Coordinates of C-alpha atoms in Angstrom, one line a residue:
X34 CA 151.5 87.6 79.3
X35 CA 148.4 89.4 78.0
X36 CA 145.7 87.3 76.3
X37 CA 145.1 88.5 72.8
X38 CA 141.7 90.0 72.0
X39 CA 139.7 87.4 70.1
X40 CA 138.4 88.2 66.6
X41 CA 134.7 87.3 66.6
X42 CA 133.1 86.2 63.4
X43 CA 129.5 85.2 62.6
X44 CA 130.1 81.6 63.8
X45 CA 131.3 82.9 67.2
X46 CA 128.4 85.3 67.5
X47 CA 125.7 82.7 66.8
X48 CA 125.6 81.3 70.3
X49 CA 125.2 84.7 71.8
X50 CA 122.2 85.4 69.5
X51 CA 120.6 82.1 70.4
X52 CA 121.0 82.8 74.1
X53 CA 119.4 86.3 73.7
X54 CA 116.4 84.8 71.8
X55 CA 115.7 82.2 74.5
X56 CA 116.2 84.8 77.2
X57 CA 113.6 87.1 75.6
X58 CA 111.1 84.2 75.4
X59 CA 111.6 83.4 79.1
X60 CA 110.6 86.9 80.2
X61 CA 108.2 87.9 77.4
X62 CA 105.1 87.0 79.4
X63 CA 106.0 89.3 82.3
X64 CA 107.0 92.4 80.5
X65 CA 103.6 94.1 80.8
X66 CA 103.1 93.1 84.5
X67 CA 102.4 95.8 87.1
X68 CA 104.6 96.9 90.0
X69 CA 104.6 94.3 92.9
X70 CA 104.2 94.8 96.6
X71 CA 107.9 94.4 97.4
X72 CA 109.6 97.8 97.6
X73 CA 108.3 98.8 94.2
X74 CA 105.7 101.1 95.8
X75 CA 108.1 102.8 98.3
X76 CA 111.1 102.9 96.0
X77 CA 109.3 103.9 92.8
X78 CA 105.6 104.6 92.8
X79 CA 105.5 106.7 96.1
X80 CA 109.1 108.0 95.8
X81 CA 108.9 111.7 95.0
X82 CA 112.4 111.7 93.7
X83 CA 111.2 109.3 90.9
X84 CA 107.7 110.6 90.1
X85 CA 108.5 114.3 90.6
X86 CA 112.2 114.9 90.5
X87 CA 111.9 118.5 89.4
X88 CA 110.2 119.3 92.8
X89 CA 113.0 117.8 94.9
X90 CA 116.1 119.6 96.2
X91 CA 119.5 118.9 94.7
X92 CA 120.8 117.5 98.0
X93 CA 118.0 114.9 98.2
X94 CA 118.6 113.9 94.6
X95 CA 122.2 113.4 95.3
X96 CA 122.0 111.6 98.7
X97 CA 118.6 109.9 98.1
X98 CA 118.0 109.6 101.9
X99 CA 114.6 107.9 101.7
X100 CA 116.1 104.9 99.8
X101 CA 118.5 104.0 102.6
X102 CA 121.4 104.1 100.2
X103 CA 123.2 106.8 98.3
X104 CA 122.0 105.7 94.8
X105 CA 121.4 108.8 92.7
X106 CA 122.2 107.0 89.5
X107 CA 119.5 104.4 90.2
X108 CA 117.0 107.0 91.2
X109 CA 117.8 109.1 88.1
X110 CA 117.3 106.1 85.8
X111 CA 114.1 105.2 87.6
X112 CA 112.8 108.8 87.1
X113 CA 113.6 108.6 83.4
X114 CA 111.8 105.3 83.0
X115 CA 108.8 106.6 85.0
X116 CA 108.6 109.5 82.6
X117 CA 109.1 107.4 79.4
X118 CA 106.6 104.7 80.6
X119 CA 103.9 107.1 81.7
X120 CA 104.1 105.8 85.3
X121 CA 103.7 102.1 84.3
X122 CA 106.0 99.2 85.2
X123 CA 106.4 98.1 81.6
X124 CA 109.3 100.5 81.0
X125 CA 111.1 99.1 84.0
X126 CA 110.6 95.5 82.9
X127 CA 111.8 96.2 79.4
X128 CA 114.8 98.0 80.8
X129 CA 115.5 95.1 83.2
X130 CA 115.5 92.6 80.3
X131 CA 117.7 94.8 78.2
X132 CA 120.2 95.2 81.0
X133 CA 120.2 91.4 81.6
X134 CA 120.9 90.8 78.0
X135 CA 123.6 93.4 77.9
X136 CA 125.3 91.8 81.0
X137 CA 125.1 88.3 79.4
X138 CA 126.7 89.7 76.3
X139 CA 129.5 91.2 78.3
X140 CA 129.9 88.0 80.2
X141 CA 130.2 86.1 77.0
X142 CA 132.8 88.6 75.7
X143 CA 134.7 88.4 79.0
X144 CA 134.8 84.6 78.7
X145 CA 136.2 84.8 75.2
X146 CA 138.9 87.2 76.4
X147 CA 140.0 84.9 79.2
X148 CA 140.6 82.0 76.8
X149 CA 141.5 84.0 73.7
X150 CA 140.0 81.1 71.6
X151 CA 136.8 81.4 69.6
X152 CA 137.2 78.0 67.9
X153 CA 134.9 76.5 70.5
X154 CA 132.4 79.3 71.2
X155 CA 129.7 76.9 72.5
X156 CA 131.6 76.2 75.7
X157 CA 131.7 79.8 76.8
X158 CA 128.1 80.1 75.5
X159 CA 127.0 77.2 77.7
X160 CA 128.3 79.0 80.8
X161 CA 126.6 82.2 79.8
X162 CA 123.3 80.3 79.1
X163 CA 123.6 78.7 82.5
X164 CA 123.8 82.2 84.0
X165 CA 121.1 83.8 81.7
X166 CA 118.5 81.1 82.1
X167 CA 119.0 80.2 85.8
X168 CA 116.0 80.9 88.0
X169 CA 118.2 82.7 90.5
X170 CA 118.5 85.6 88.0
X171 CA 114.8 86.1 87.6
X172 CA 114.4 88.3 90.7
X173 CA 116.7 91.2 89.6
X174 CA 115.5 90.9 86.0
X175 CA 111.7 90.7 86.5
X176 CA 111.6 93.0 89.6
X177 CA 111.3 96.7 88.9
X178 CA 113.2 97.6 92.0
X179 CA 115.9 95.0 91.0
X180 CA 117.0 97.4 88.3
X181 CA 119.6 98.8 90.7
X182 CA 121.3 95.3 90.8
X183 CA 121.4 95.2 87.0
X184 CA 122.8 98.7 86.6
X185 CA 125.5 98.1 89.1
X186 CA 126.3 94.7 87.6
X187 CA 126.8 96.1 84.1
X188 CA 129.0 98.9 85.3
X189 CA 131.1 96.6 87.5
X190 CA 131.5 94.3 84.5
X191 CA 132.6 97.2 82.3
X192 CA 135.0 98.4 84.9
X193 CA 136.4 94.9 85.4
X194 CA 136.9 94.4 81.7
X195 CA 138.8 97.6 81.4
X196 CA 141.0 96.9 84.4
X197 CA 141.5 93.3 83.3
X198 CA 142.7 94.5 79.9
X199 CA 145.7 96.3 81.4
X200 CA 146.9 93.3 83.5
X201 CA 150.2 92.2 82.3
X202 CA 150.9 95.5 80.4
X203 CA 154.0 97.4 81.2
X204 CA 152.3 100.7 80.2
X205 CA 148.6 100.4 80.6
X206 CA 146.3 102.8 78.7
X207 CA 145.5 105.8 80.8
X208 CA 142.0 106.0 79.3
X209 CA 141.2 102.4 80.3
X210 CA 142.1 103.1 83.9
X211 CA 140.2 106.4 84.1
X212 CA 137.1 104.7 82.7
X213 CA 137.5 101.8 85.0
X214 CA 137.3 104.3 87.9
X215 CA 134.4 106.1 86.4
X216 CA 132.3 103.0 85.8
X217 CA 133.1 101.6 89.2
X218 CA 132.1 104.8 90.9
X219 CA 128.8 104.9 89.0
X220 CA 128.2 101.3 90.0
X221 CA 128.6 102.3 93.7
X222 CA 126.0 105.0 93.1
X223 CA 123.6 102.4 91.8
X224 CA 124.0 100.0 94.6
X225 CA 126.6 100.3 97.4
X226 CA 127.2 96.5 97.8
X227 CA 129.8 96.9 95.0
X228 CA 131.8 99.3 97.1
X229 CA 134.6 96.8 97.7
X230 CA 135.4 96.3 94.0
X231 CA 138.7 98.2 94.5
X232 CA 139.9 95.5 96.9
X233 CA 139.3 93.0 94.1
X234 CA 141.5 95.0 91.8
X235 CA 144.1 95.2 94.5
X236 CA 144.0 91.4 94.9
X237 CA 144.5 90.9 91.2
X238 CA 147.5 93.3 91.2
X239 CA 149.0 91.5 94.1
X240 CA 148.9 88.2 92.3
X241 CA 150.2 89.8 89.1
X242 CA 153.1 91.2 91.2
X243 CA 153.9 87.9 92.8
X244 CA 153.6 85.6 89.8
X245 CA 153.6 87.8 86.7
X246 CA 156.5 88.3 84.4
X247 CA 156.4 92.1 84.5
X248 CA 156.4 94.7 87.3
X249 CA 153.0 96.1 88.2
X250 CA 152.6 99.7 86.9
X251 CA 152.1 102.4 89.4
X252 CA 149.1 103.8 87.5
X253 CA 147.2 100.5 88.0
X254 CA 148.0 100.5 91.7
X255 CA 146.8 104.1 92.0
X256 CA 143.6 103.2 90.2
X257 CA 142.9 100.3 92.7
X258 CA 143.7 102.5 95.7
X259 CA 141.4 105.3 94.5
X260 CA 138.6 102.8 94.2
X261 CA 139.2 101.4 97.7
X262 CA 139.0 104.9 99.1
X263 CA 135.8 105.7 97.1
X264 CA 134.3 102.4 98.2
X265 CA 135.1 103.1 101.9
X266 CA 133.5 106.5 101.7
X267 CA 130.4 105.1 100.0
X268 CA 130.1 102.3 102.5
X269 CA 130.5 104.6 105.5
X270 CA 127.8 107.0 104.3
X271 CA 125.4 104.1 103.5
X272 CA 125.9 102.5 106.9
X273 CA 125.2 105.7 108.7
X274 CA 122.0 106.2 106.7
X275 CA 120.8 102.6 107.5
X276 CA 121.4 103.2 111.2
X277 CA 119.0 106.1 111.0
X278 CA 116.3 104.3 108.9
X279 CA 116.2 100.8 110.4
X280 CA 114.0 100.9 113.5
X281 CA 114.8 97.6 115.1
X282 CA 118.3 96.4 115.9
X283 CA 119.3 93.4 113.8
X284 CA 121.4 90.7 115.4
X285 CA 124.2 88.9 113.5
X286 CA 125.2 85.6 115.0
X287 CA 128.8 84.6 114.5
X288 CA 128.0 81.8 112.0
X289 CA 125.3 83.7 110.2
X290 CA 127.4 84.4 107.1
X291 CA 128.2 80.7 106.6
X292 CA 124.5 79.8 107.1
X293 CA 123.5 82.5 104.6
X294 CA 126.0 81.3 102.0
X295 CA 124.8 77.7 102.4
X296 CA 121.2 78.7 101.7
X297 CA 122.2 80.8 98.7
X298 CA 124.2 77.8 97.3
X299 CA 121.2 75.5 97.9
X300 CA 119.1 77.9 95.8
X301 CA 121.7 77.7 93.0
X302 CA 122.0 73.9 92.9
X303 CA 118.2 73.3 93.5
X304 CA 116.4 76.4 92.1
X305 CA 112.9 75.3 93.0
X306 CA 110.4 77.3 95.1
X307 CA 112.5 80.4 95.1
X308 CA 110.9 83.2 97.1
X309 CA 111.3 87.0 97.4
X310 CA 112.0 86.6 101.1
X311 CA 113.2 83.8 103.3
X312 CA 112.9 83.2 107.0
X313 CA 116.2 82.2 108.7
X314 CA 115.5 83.5 112.2
X315 CA 113.9 80.3 113.2
X316 CA 117.0 78.3 112.3
X317 CA 120.1 78.8 114.6
X318 CA 123.2 78.7 112.5
X319 CA 124.9 76.1 114.7
X320 CA 122.0 73.6 114.1
X321 CA 121.5 74.2 110.4
X322 CA 123.3 71.9 107.9
X323 CA 123.5 74.9 105.5
X324 CA 126.1 76.4 107.7
X325 CA 128.4 73.4 106.9
X326 CA 127.7 73.9 103.2
X327 CA 128.8 77.5 103.5
X328 CA 132.0 76.6 105.3
X329 CA 132.8 74.0 102.7
X330 CA 132.1 76.6 99.9
X331 CA 134.5 79.1 101.5
X332 CA 137.3 76.6 101.7
X333 CA 136.6 75.5 98.1
X334 CA 136.7 79.1 96.9
X335 CA 140.0 79.8 98.7
X336 CA 141.5 76.6 97.2
X337 CA 140.3 77.5 93.7
X338 CA 141.6 81.0 94.0
X339 CA 145.1 79.7 94.9
X340 CA 145.0 77.4 91.9
X341 CA 144.1 80.4 89.6
X342 CA 146.9 82.6 90.9
X343 CA 148.7 82.4 87.6
X344 CA 145.6 83.3 85.6
X345 CA 145.2 87.0 86.3
X346 CA 141.8 87.6 84.6
X347 CA 140.2 84.5 86.1
X348 CA 141.6 85.4 89.5
X349 CA 140.2 89.0 89.1
X350 CA 136.8 87.5 88.3
X351 CA 136.9 85.5 91.5
X352 CA 138.0 88.5 93.6
X353 CA 135.2 90.6 92.2
X354 CA 132.7 87.8 93.0
X355 CA 133.9 87.7 96.6
X356 CA 134.1 91.4 97.2
X357 CA 130.6 92.1 95.8
X358 CA 129.1 89.3 97.9
X359 CA 130.9 90.1 101.1
X360 CA 128.7 93.2 102.1
X361 CA 125.5 91.2 101.7
X362 CA 126.8 87.9 103.2
X363 CA 125.6 88.6 106.7
X364 CA 128.9 89.9 108.0
X365 CA 127.1 93.2 108.3
X366 CA 123.7 92.8 110.0
X367 CA 120.8 93.7 107.8
X368 CA 117.1 92.7 107.9
X369 CA 117.1 90.9 104.6
X370 CA 119.8 88.3 104.9
X371 CA 119.0 86.3 101.7
X372 CA 117.9 87.5 98.3
X373 CA 118.3 86.0 94.9
X374 CA 119.5 89.3 93.5
X375 CA 122.5 89.3 95.9
X376 CA 124.0 86.5 93.8
X377 CA 123.8 88.1 90.4
X378 CA 127.4 89.4 90.2
X379 CA 129.0 86.8 92.5
X380 CA 127.7 83.9 90.3
X381 CA 128.9 85.6 87.1
X382 CA 132.3 86.1 88.6
X383 CA 132.6 82.5 89.7
X384 CA 131.5 81.3 86.3
X385 CA 134.1 83.5 84.6
X386 CA 136.8 82.1 86.8
X387 CA 135.7 78.6 85.8
X388 CA 136.2 79.3 82.1
X389 CA 139.9 78.1 81.8
X390 CA 139.1 74.9 83.7
X391 CA 136.1 74.1 81.6
X392 CA 137.9 75.0 78.4
X393 CA 140.6 72.4 79.3
X394 CA 138.1 69.6 79.6
X395 CA 138.2 67.1 76.8
X396 CA 135.1 67.0 74.7
X397 CA 132.8 63.9 75.0
X398 CA 129.8 62.9 73.1
X399 CA 127.5 62.8 76.1
X400 CA 128.3 66.4 77.2
X401 CA 126.1 68.1 74.6
X402 CA 122.8 66.3 75.3
X403 CA 123.4 66.5 79.1
X404 CA 124.1 70.2 79.0
X405 CA 121.2 70.8 76.6
X406 CA 118.7 69.0 78.9
X407 CA 120.0 70.9 82.0
X408 CA 119.7 74.3 80.2
X409 CA 116.2 73.5 78.9
X410 CA 115.1 72.5 82.4
X411 CA 116.5 75.7 83.9
X412 CA 114.9 77.8 81.1
X413 CA 111.5 76.3 81.9
X414 CA 111.9 76.9 85.6
X415 CA 112.9 80.5 85.0
X416 CA 109.8 81.0 82.9
X417 CA 107.6 79.8 85.7
X418 CA 109.5 81.9 88.2
X419 CA 109.1 85.0 86.0
X420 CA 105.3 84.4 86.0
X421 CA 105.3 84.6 89.8
X422 CA 106.8 88.1 89.6
X423 CA 103.9 89.1 87.3
X424 CA 101.6 89.9 90.3
X425 CA 101.8 90.6 94.0
X426 CA 99.4 87.8 94.8
X427 CA 101.4 85.3 92.8
X428 CA 104.5 86.5 94.5
X429 CA 103.4 86.3 98.1
X430 CA 101.0 83.3 98.1
X431 CA 103.7 80.6 97.9
X432 CA 105.7 82.4 100.7
X433 CA 102.6 82.3 102.9
X434 CA 102.3 78.5 102.2
X435 CA 106.0 77.9 102.9
X436 CA 106.1 79.8 106.2
X437 CA 102.6 79.5 107.8
X438 CA 103.7 81.0 111.2
X439 CA 105.6 84.0 109.7
X440 CA 103.7 87.3 109.5
X441 CA 105.8 88.8 106.7
X442 CA 104.1 87.0 103.7
X443 CA 100.7 87.8 105.1
X444 CA 101.6 91.5 105.3
X445 CA 102.7 91.2 101.6
X446 CA 99.3 89.7 100.7
X447 CA 97.5 92.3 102.7
X448 CA 99.2 95.1 100.8
X449 CA 98.5 93.4 97.5
X450 CA 94.8 93.1 98.3
X451 CA 94.7 96.7 99.4
X452 CA 96.3 97.9 96.2
X453 CA 93.7 96.0 94.3
X454 CA 90.9 97.6 96.3
X455 CA 89.8 94.4 98.0
X456 CA 90.0 95.9 101.5
X457 CA 88.0 93.1 103.2
X458 CA 90.6 90.6 102.1
X459 CA 93.3 93.0 103.1
X460 CA 91.9 93.3 106.6
X461 CA 91.7 89.5 106.8
X462 CA 95.4 89.1 105.9
X463 CA 96.5 92.0 108.2
X464 CA 94.6 90.3 111.1
X465 CA 96.3 87.0 110.3
X466 CA 99.7 88.7 110.2
X467 CA 99.3 90.5 113.5
X468 CA 98.0 87.3 115.1
X469 CA 101.4 85.9 114.3
X470 CA 103.5 88.8 115.4
X471 CA 103.4 92.6 116.0
X472 CA 104.7 94.8 113.1
X473 CA 105.1 98.5 114.0
X474 CA 105.7 99.5 110.4
X475 CA 102.4 98.0 109.3
X476 CA 100.0 99.3 111.9
X477 CA 99.2 102.4 109.9
X478 CA 98.5 100.4 106.7
X479 CA 96.2 98.1 108.8
X480 CA 94.3 101.0 110.1
X481 CA 93.8 102.5 106.6
X482 CA 92.5 99.1 105.3
X483 CA 90.1 98.9 108.2
X484 CA 88.8 102.4 107.5
X485 CA 88.3 101.6 103.8
X486 CA 86.5 98.4 104.8
X487 CA 84.0 100.4 106.9
X488 CA 85.2 99.0 110.2
X489 CA 85.5 102.4 111.8
X490 CA 85.7 101.5 115.5
X491 CA 88.6 99.2 114.9
X492 CA 90.2 101.7 112.4
X493 CA 90.1 104.4 115.0
X494 CA 91.9 102.3 117.6
X495 CA 94.5 101.0 115.2
X496 CA 95.1 104.4 113.5
X497 CA 95.4 106.1 117.0
X498 CA 98.2 103.6 117.9
X499 CA 99.9 104.2 114.5
X500 CA 99.7 108.0 114.9
X501 CA 100.9 108.0 118.5
X502 CA 103.9 105.9 117.4
X503 CA 104.6 107.7 114.2
X504 CA 108.2 108.8 113.9
X505 CA 108.6 109.9 110.3
X506 CA 107.7 113.4 109.0
X507 CA 105.1 112.3 106.5
X508 CA 102.4 111.8 109.2
X509 CA 100.4 109.4 107.0
X510 CA 98.9 107.6 109.9
X511 CA 98.0 110.9 111.6
X512 CA 96.4 112.2 108.4
X513 CA 94.3 109.0 108.1
X514 CA 93.3 109.3 111.7
X515 CA 92.2 112.9 111.2
X516 CA 90.2 112.0 108.1
X517 CA 88.4 109.2 109.9
X518 CA 87.7 111.3 113.0
X519 CA 86.3 114.3 111.1
X520 CA 84.6 112.6 108.1
X521 CA 82.6 109.8 109.6
X522 CA 79.7 110.9 111.8
X523 CA 80.2 108.7 114.9
X524 CA 81.3 109.3 118.5
X525 CA 85.0 108.9 119.1
X526 CA 85.7 105.8 121.2
X527 CA 89.2 106.8 122.4
X528 CA 88.7 110.3 123.7
X529 CA 92.1 110.6 125.4
X530 CA 93.9 109.9 122.2
X531 CA 91.7 112.3 120.3
X532 CA 92.4 115.0 122.8
X533 CA 96.1 114.8 121.9
X534 CA 96.1 113.9 118.3
X535 CA 93.5 116.3 116.8
X536 CA 95.0 119.4 118.3
X537 CA 98.5 118.2 117.3
X538 CA 97.3 117.7 113.7
X539 CA 96.7 121.5 113.5
X540 CA 100.4 122.1 113.9
X541 CA 101.8 119.8 111.2
X542 CA 101.5 119.9 107.4
X543 CA 99.0 117.1 106.6
X544 CA 98.0 118.4 103.2
X545 CA 94.3 118.6 104.1
X546 CA 91.8 120.3 101.9
X547 CA 90.2 123.5 103.2
X548 CA 87.0 121.7 103.9
X549 CA 88.8 119.0 105.9
X550 CA 90.8 121.6 107.8
X551 CA 87.5 123.3 108.8
X552 CA 86.1 120.0 110.0
X553 CA 89.3 119.4 112.0
X554 CA 89.0 122.8 113.7
X555 CA 85.4 122.0 114.5
X556 CA 86.3 118.6 116.0
X557 CA 89.0 120.2 118.2
X558 CA 86.5 122.8 119.4
X559 CA 84.0 120.1 120.4
X560 CA 86.5 118.2 122.5
X561 CA 85.9 118.7 126.3
X562 CA 89.6 119.1 127.0
X563 CA 92.8 119.3 125.1
X564 CA 96.2 118.0 126.1
X565 CA 99.8 118.4 124.8
X566 CA 101.0 115.2 126.4
X567 CA 100.5 111.9 124.7
X568 CA 98.2 109.6 126.6
X569 CA 99.5 106.2 128.0
X570 CA 99.2 103.8 125.1
X571 CA 100.9 100.4 125.5
X572 CA 101.9 98.5 122.3
X573 CA 99.1 96.4 120.9
X574 CA 96.4 98.1 122.9
X575 CA 93.9 97.2 120.2
X576 CA 92.5 93.7 120.1
X577 CA 93.3 93.2 116.4
X578 CA 97.0 94.0 117.1
X579 CA 97.6 91.5 119.8
X580 CA 99.4 88.2 118.8
X581 CA 97.3 85.1 119.2
X582 CA 98.5 82.5 121.7
X583 CA 98.1 80.0 118.9
X584 CA 101.2 81.4 117.2
X585 CA 103.4 82.3 120.2

């Protein structure tokens, strides 16, 4: 039987308004913050599809190959915000807050539809506030690159609401099904981790078929099947692109998904010291207690899903949560195993599924103050977390303290100092990072920082290694090497590398000025011999690139 659409009056809307006001206060202090050194520079600031879309080809705009995903909707929205905001991050932060508020409003509406009862709106509002003010939601909301998560989440929620509205109907509205497909497809083109949403719809239809009072209409089944096919296509294309872009193979231990889930749950129940990245490689899944937490959580979700089989909309919410989380759970190997933003839609789905159970709980006097204190504590913690996302240094410094032997946070700090023009501090952090482990992707940036800091001999060696190992077509390391070799009046220390790199630079588009090109031709003419074969250059040939025995 279909749940009637609730009629919402002023009394029912008041909690939603209160939640929105507090949410705005939580993020108000970070709305004018700059881009941070975590994908913002590559995905937005240096992304030609965002900053100059008119100069890009239509195929690049459609497939967005540099992003590693097929996300034309996200790239298009980013390009619009870049134009509207004049190239500043403020437009992205305001858009993130607006999308977060929109999603919370939709979540509250969905909770009311599940119960069909607005006489006790504060119960549904408490769940929505728990979601809106939880520190786990700060990353996608305060992070400019996290906009893709918010866009996909809102579109999935809209698609789920439309599909859920036809459950139990003998003749579902065709427009609702068509728009459910359109919104789900747009969500996949925002972020492909929602590609399995069609399977969630199939699961809801199966339960409706087994336990419902009416036969499942063919049109609803067709809608779910279409979404499954679209999702499989999106997933296959995305996986192929990632194989091309990810340099190093990523291992996925058998128990890694359970370990990942356990850590994600610990961040939900104890949202203190949340970081943009987490290091799990040092913890084998079999020896980590979080793996047990993850296993218990899987069993609990399965048991809860079975108990909700006669509540089609609650079951649908749980299915959406599972299907959106599965691609980022560690089942598919990916360098970033844990991210707070991965939990945005899954947490919302689980909370929606809990609405009937919470609505059935008898009211007690102690409930209101306890819930109030909990929500206030979460709101304060979220405000503190949003302040961390206000600067790159504030974002990476706690990660460096939490993982002293991990090079990743020091690379983040180095990039932050370089963006701020403090190249001496950037060199110090790059040196500390490479002392803890070699990072091929950061060699070129290290060399550029050395050159800016005036350490030209070290810069020549590091940039030569970066240019010799460069595999992309931007040739940024080669360009920096050429600029250093032709602009600074000093003898070249590594003649064999120069004999190969400088002549090779004449044959690739580096975007050099006419004066720089003339200097390059003169430098090539001054070389005693030229070679078309790269010289032998083992990895970490420069002293600054070798890991320190202290950290091995």
